[in-house]
CSV table of N, CA, C and O in Angstrom, one decimal:
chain,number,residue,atom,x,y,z
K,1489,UNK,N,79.8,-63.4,21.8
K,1489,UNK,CA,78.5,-63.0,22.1
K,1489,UNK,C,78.2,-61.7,21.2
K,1489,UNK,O,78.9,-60.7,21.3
K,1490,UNK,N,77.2,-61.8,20.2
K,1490,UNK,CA,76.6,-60.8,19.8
K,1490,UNK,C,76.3,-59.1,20.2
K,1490,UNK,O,75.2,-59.0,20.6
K,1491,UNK,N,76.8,-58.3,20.2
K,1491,UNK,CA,76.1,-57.0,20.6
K,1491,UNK,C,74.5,-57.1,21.1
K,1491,UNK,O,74.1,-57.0,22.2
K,1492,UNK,N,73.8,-57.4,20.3
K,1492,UNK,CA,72.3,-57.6,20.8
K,1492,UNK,C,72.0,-58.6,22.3
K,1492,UNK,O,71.1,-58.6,23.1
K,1493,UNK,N,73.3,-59.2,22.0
K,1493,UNK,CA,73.2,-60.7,22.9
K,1493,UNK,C,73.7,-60.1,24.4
K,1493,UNK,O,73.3,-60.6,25.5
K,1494,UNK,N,74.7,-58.9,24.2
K,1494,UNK,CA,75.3,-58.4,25.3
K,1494,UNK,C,74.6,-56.9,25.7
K,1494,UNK,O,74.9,-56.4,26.8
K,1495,UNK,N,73.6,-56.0,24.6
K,1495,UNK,CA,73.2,-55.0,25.2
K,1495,UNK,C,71.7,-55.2,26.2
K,1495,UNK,O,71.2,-54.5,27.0
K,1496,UNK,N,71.3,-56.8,25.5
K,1496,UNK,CA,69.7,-57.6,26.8
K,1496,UNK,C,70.8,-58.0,28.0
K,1496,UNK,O,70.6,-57.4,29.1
K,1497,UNK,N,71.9,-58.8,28.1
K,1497,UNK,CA,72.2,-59.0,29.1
K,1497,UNK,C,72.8,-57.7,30.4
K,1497,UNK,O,72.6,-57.7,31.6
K,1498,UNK,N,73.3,-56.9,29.7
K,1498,UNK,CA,74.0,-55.3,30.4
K,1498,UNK,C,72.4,-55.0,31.0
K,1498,UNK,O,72.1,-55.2,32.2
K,1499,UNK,N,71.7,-54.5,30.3
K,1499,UNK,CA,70.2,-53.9,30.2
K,1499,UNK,C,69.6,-54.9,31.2
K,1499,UNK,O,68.6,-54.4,31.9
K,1500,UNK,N,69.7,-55.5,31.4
K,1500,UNK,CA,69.1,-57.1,32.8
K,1500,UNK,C,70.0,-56.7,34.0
K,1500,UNK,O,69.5,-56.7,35.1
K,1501,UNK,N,71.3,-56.2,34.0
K,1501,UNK,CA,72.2,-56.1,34.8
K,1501,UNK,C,72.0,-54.7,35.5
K,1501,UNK,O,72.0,-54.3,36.7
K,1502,UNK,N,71.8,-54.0,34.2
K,1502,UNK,CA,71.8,-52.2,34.9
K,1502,UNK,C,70.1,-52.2,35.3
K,1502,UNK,O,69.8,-51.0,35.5
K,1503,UNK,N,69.3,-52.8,35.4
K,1503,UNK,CA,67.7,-52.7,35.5
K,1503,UNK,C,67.3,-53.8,35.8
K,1503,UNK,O,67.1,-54.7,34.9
K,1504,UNK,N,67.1,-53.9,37.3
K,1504,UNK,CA,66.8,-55.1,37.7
K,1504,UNK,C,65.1,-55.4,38.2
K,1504,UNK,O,64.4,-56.4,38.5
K,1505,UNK,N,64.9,-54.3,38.2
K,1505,UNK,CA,63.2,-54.1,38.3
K,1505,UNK,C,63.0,-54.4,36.9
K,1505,UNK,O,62.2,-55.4,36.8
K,1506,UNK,N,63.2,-54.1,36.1
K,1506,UNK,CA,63.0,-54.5,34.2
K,1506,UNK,C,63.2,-56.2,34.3
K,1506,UNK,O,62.4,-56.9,33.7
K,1507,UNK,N,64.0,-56.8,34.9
K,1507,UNK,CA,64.6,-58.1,34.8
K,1507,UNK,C,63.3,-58.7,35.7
K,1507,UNK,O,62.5,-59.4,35.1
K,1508,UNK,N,63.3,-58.3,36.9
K,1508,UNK,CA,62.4,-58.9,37.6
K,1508,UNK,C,60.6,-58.9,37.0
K,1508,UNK,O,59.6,-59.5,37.4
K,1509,UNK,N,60.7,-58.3,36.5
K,1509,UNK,CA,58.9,-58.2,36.0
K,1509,UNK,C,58.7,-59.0,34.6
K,1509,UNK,O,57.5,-58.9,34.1
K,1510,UNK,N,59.7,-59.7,33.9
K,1510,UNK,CA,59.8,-59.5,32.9
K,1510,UNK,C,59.5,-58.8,31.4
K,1510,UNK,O,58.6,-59.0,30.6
K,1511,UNK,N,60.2,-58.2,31.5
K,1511,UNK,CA,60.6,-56.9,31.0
K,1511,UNK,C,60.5,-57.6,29.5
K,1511,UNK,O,60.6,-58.8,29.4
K,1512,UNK,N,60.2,-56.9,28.4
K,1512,UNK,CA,59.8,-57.1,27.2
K,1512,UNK,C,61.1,-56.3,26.7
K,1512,UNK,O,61.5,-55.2,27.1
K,1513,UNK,N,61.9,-57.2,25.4
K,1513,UNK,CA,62.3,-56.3,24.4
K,1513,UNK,C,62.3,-56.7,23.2
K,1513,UNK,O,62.3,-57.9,22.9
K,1514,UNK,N,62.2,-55.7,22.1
K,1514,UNK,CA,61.9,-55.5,20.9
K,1514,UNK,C,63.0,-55.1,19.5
K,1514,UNK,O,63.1,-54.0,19.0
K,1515,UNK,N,63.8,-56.2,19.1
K,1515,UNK,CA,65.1,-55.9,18.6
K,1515,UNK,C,64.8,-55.4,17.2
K,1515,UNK,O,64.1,-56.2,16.5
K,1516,UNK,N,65.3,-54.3,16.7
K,1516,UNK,CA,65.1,-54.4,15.3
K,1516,UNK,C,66.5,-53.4,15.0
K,1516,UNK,O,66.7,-52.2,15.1
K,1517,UNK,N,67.5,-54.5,14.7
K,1517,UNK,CA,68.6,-55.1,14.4
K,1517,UNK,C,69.5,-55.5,13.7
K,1517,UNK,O,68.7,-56.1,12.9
K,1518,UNK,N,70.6,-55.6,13.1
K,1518,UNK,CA,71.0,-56.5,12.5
K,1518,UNK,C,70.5,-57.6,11.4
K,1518,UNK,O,71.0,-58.6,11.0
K,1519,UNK,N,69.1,-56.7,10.7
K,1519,UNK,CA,68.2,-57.4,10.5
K,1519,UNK,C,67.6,-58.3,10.8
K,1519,UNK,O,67.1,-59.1,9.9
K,1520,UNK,N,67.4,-58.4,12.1
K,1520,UNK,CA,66.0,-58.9,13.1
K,1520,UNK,C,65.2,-58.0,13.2
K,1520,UNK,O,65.3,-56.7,13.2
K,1521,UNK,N,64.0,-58.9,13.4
K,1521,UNK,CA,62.6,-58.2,13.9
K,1521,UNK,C,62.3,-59.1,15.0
K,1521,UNK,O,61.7,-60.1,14.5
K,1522,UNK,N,62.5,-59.1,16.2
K,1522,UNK,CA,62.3,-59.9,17.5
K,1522,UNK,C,61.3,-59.0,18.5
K,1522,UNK,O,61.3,-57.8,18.8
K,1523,UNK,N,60.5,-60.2,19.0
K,1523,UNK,CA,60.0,-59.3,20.4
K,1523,UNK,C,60.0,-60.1,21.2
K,1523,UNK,O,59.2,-61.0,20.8
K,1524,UNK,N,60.5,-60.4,22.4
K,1524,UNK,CA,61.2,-61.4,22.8
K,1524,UNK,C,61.9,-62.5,22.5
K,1524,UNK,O,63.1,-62.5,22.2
K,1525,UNK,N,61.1,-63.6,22.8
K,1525,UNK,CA,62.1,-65.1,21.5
K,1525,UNK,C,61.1,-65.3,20.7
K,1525,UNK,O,61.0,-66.5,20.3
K,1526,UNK,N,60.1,-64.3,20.1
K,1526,UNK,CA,59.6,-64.4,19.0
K,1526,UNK,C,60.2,-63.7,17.6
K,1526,UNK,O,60.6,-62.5,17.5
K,1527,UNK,N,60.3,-64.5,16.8
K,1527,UNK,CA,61.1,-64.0,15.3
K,1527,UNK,C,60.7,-63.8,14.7
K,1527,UNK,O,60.2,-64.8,14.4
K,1528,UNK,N,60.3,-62.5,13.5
K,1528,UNK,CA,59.6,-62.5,12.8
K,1528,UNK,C,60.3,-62.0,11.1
K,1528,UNK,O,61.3,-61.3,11.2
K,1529,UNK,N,59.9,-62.3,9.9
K,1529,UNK,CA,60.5,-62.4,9.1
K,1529,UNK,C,60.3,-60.7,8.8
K,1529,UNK,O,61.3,-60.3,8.1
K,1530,UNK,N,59.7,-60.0,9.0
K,1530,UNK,CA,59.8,-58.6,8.6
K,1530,UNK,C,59.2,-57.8,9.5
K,1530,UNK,O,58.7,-58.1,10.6
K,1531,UNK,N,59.3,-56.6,9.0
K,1531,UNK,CA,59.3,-55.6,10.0
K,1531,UNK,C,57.5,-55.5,10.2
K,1531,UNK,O,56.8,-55.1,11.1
K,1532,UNK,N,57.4,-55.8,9.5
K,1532,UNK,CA,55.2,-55.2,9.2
K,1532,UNK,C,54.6,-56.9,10.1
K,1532,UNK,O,53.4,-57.0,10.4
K,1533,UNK,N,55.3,-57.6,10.2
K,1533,UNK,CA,55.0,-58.9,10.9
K,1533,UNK,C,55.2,-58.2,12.5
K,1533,UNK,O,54.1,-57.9,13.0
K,1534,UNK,N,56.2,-58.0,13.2
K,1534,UNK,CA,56.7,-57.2,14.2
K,1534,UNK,C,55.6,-56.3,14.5
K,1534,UNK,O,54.9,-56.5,15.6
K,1535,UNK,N,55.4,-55.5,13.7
K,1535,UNK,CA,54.3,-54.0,14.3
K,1535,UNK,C,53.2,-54.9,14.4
K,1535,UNK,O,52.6,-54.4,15.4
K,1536,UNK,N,52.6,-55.7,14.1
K,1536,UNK,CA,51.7,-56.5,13.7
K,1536,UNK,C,51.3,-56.9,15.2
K,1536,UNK,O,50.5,-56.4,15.9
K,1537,UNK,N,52.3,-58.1,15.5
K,1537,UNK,CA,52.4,-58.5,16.7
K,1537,UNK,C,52.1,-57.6,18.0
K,1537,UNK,O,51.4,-57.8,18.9
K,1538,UNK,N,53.0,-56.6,17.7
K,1538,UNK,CA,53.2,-55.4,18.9
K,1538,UNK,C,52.0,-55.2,19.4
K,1538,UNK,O,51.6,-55.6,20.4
K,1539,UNK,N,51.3,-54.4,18.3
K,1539,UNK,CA,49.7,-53.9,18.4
K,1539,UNK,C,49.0,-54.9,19.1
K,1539,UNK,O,48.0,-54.5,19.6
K,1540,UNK,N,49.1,-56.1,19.4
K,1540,UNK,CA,48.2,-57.3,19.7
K,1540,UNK,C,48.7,-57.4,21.0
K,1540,UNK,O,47.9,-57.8,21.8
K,1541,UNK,N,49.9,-57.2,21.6
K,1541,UNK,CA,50.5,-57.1,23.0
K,1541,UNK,C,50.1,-55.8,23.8
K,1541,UNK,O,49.6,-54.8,23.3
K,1542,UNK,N,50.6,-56.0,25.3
K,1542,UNK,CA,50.3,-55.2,26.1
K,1542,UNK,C,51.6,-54.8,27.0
K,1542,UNK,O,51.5,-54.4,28.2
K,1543,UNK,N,52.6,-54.9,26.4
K,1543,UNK,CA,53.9,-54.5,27.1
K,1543,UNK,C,53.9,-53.5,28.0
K,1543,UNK,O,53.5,-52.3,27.9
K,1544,UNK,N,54.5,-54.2,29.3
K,1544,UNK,CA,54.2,-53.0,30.2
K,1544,UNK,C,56.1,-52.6,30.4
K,1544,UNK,O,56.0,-51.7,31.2
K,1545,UNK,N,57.0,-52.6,30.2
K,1545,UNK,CA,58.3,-52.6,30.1
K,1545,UNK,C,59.1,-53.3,29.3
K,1545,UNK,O,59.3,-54.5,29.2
K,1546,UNK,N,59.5,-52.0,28.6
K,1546,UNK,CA,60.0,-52.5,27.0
K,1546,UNK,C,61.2,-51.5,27.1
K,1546,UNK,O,61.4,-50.4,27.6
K,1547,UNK,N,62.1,-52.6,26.3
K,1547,UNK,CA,63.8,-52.1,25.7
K,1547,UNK,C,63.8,-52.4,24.4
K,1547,UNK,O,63.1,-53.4,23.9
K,1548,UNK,N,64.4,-51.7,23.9
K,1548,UNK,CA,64.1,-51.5,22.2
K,1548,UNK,C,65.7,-51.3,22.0
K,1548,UNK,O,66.3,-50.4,22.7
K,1549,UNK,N,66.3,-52.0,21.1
K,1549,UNK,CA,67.4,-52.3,20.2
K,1549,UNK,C,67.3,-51.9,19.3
K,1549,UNK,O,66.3,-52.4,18.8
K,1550,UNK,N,68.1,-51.1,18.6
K,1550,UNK,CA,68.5,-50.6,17.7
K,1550,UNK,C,69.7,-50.9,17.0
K,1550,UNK,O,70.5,-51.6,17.6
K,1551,UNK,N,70.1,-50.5,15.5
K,1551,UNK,CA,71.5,-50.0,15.1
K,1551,UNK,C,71.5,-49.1,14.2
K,1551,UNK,O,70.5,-48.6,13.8
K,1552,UNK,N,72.9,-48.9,13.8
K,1552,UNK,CA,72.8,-48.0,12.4
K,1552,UNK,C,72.2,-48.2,11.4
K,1552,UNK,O,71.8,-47.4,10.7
K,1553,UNK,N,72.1,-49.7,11.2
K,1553,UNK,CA,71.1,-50.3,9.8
K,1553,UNK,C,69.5,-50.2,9.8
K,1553,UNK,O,68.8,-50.3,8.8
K,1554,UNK,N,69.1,-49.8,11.2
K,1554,UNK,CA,67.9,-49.6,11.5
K,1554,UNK,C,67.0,-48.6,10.9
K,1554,UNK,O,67.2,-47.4,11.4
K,1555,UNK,N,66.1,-48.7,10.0
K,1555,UNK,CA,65.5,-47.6,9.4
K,1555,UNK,C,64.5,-46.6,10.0
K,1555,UNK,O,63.3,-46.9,10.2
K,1556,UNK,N,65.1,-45.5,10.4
K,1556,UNK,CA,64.4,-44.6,11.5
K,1556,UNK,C,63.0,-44.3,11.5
K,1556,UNK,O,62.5,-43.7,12.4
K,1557,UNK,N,62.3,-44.9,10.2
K,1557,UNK,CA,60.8,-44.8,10.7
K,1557,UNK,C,60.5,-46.1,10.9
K,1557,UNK,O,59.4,-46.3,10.5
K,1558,UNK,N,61.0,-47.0,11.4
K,1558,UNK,CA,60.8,-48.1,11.8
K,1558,UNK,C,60.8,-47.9,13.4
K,1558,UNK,O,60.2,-48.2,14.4
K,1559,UNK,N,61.8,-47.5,13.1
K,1559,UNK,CA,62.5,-46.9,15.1
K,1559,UNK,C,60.9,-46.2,15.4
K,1559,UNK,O,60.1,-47.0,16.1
K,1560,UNK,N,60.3,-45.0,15.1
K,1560,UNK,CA,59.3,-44.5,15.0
K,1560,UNK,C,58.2,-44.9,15.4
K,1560,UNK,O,57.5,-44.5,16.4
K,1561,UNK,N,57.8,-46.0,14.5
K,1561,UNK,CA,56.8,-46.8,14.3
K,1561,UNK,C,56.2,-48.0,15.7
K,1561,UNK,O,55.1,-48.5,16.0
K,1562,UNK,N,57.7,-47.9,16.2
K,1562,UNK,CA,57.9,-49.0,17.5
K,1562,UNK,C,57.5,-48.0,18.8
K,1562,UNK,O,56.8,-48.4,19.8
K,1563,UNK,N,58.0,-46.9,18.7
K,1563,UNK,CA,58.2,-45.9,19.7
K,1563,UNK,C,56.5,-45.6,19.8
K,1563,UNK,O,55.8,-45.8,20.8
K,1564,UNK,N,56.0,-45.3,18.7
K,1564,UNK,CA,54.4,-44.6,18.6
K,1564,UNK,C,53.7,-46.0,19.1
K,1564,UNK,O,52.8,-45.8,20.0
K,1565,UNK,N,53.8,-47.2,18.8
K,1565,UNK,CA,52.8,-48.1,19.1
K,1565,UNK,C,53.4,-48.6,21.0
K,1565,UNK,O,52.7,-49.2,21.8
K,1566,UNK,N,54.5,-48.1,21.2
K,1566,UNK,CA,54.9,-48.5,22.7
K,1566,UNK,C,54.0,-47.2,23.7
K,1566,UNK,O,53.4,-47.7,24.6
K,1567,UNK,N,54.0,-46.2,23.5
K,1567,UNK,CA,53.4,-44.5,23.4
K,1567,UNK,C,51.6,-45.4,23.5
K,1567,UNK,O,51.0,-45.4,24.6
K,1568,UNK,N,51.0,-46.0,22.6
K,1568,UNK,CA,49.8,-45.9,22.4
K,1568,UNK,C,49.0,-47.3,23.5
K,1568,UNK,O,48.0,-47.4,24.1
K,1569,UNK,N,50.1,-47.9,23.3
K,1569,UNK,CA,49.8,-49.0,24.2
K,1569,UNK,C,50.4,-48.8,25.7
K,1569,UNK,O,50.7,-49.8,26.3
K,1570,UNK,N,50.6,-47.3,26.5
K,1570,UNK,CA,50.5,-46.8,27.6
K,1570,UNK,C,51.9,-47.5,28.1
K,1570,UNK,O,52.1,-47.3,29.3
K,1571,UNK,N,52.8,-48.3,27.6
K,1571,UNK,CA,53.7,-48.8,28.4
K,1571,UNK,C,54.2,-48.3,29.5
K,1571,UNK,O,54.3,-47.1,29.5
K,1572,UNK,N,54.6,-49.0,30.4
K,1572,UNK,CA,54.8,-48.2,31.7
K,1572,UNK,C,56.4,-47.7,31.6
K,1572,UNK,O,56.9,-46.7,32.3
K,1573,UNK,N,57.0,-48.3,31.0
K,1573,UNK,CA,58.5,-48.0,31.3
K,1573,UNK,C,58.9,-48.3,29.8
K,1573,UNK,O,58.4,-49.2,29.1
K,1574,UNK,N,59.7,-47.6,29.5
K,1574,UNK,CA,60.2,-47.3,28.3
K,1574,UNK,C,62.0,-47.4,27.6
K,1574,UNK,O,62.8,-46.5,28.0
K,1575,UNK,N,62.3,-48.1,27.1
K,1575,UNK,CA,63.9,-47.4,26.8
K,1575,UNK,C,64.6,-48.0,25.6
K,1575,UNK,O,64.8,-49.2,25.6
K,1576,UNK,N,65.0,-47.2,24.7
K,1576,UNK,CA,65.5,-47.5,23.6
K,1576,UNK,C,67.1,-47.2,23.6
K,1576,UNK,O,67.7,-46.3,24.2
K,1577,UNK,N,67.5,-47.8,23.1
K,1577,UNK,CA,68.9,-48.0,23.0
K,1577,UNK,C,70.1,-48.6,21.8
K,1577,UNK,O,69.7,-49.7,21.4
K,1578,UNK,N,71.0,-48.4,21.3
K,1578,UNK,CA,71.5,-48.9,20.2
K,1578,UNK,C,72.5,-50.0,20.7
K,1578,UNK,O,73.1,-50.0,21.7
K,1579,UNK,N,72.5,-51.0,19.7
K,1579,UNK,CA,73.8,-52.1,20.1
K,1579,UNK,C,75.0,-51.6,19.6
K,1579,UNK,O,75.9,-52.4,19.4
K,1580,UNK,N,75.1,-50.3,19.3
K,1580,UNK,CA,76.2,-50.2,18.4
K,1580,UNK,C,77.5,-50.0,19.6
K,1580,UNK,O,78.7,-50.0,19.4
K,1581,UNK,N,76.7,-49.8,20.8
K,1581,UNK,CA,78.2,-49.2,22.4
K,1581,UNK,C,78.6,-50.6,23.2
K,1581,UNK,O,79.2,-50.7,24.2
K,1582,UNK,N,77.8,-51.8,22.1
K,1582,UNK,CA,78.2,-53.4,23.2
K,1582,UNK,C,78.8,-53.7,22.3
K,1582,UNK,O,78.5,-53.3,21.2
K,1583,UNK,N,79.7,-54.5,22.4
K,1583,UNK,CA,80.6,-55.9,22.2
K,1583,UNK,C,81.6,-54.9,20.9
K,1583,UNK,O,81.7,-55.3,19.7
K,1584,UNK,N,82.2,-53.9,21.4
K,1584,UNK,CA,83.1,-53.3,20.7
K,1584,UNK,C,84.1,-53.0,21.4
K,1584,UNK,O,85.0,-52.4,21.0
C-alpha cells in the first residue's frame, strides 16, 4: 500500500466525522494531482477544478516533491471557498 493510499485510510480512521460526510481530499503527490478519484494530468488542471467545487471538508496530501507554491495555491483557494474543515498533511510519516 502506497503512503498516499495509507495517509486517506489513517485520516478516515483518526476523523470519522471527515469519513462520515464525505470528506474531500486533494493529493498533490508523488506527482499526482487528485481530488478525489478524479486525476488530473497537471497541477493548473487541479486548481482549475478546485475553483469550480465547493468542498466543505478537505485533507490535502502532500510530500517533499511537492512544490510549496503549489501547496499555497491549494491552501488560498480552500481559504476562499470558505471550507469548513481543513487539514493538510504530508505522506512522508505513512508507510515508512
Amino acid at each position: 500500500m502506497s503512503s498516499i493510499d495509507l495517509a486517506k485510510k489513517y485520516h478516515s480512521l483518526e476523523d470519522e466525522e471527515w469519513e462520515k460526510s464525505g470528506g474531500t481530499f486533494i493529493i498533490i503527490a508523488a506527482g499526482r494531482f487528485d481530488f478525489n478519484d478524479n486525476e488530473f494530468k497537471s497541477a493548473k488542471e487541479l486548481i482549475t477544478h478546485v475553483e469550480q467545487q465547493s468542498p466543505k471538508n478537505v485533507l490535502v496530501l502532500y510530500d517533499s516533491t511537492t512544490i510549496p507554491s503549489l501547496i499555497i495555491s491549494v491552501v488560498d483557494l480552500c481559504k476562499k471557498a470558505n471550507v469548513d474543515k481543513f487539514e493538510i498533511k504530508s505522506t512522508e510519516r505513512y508507510g515508512r
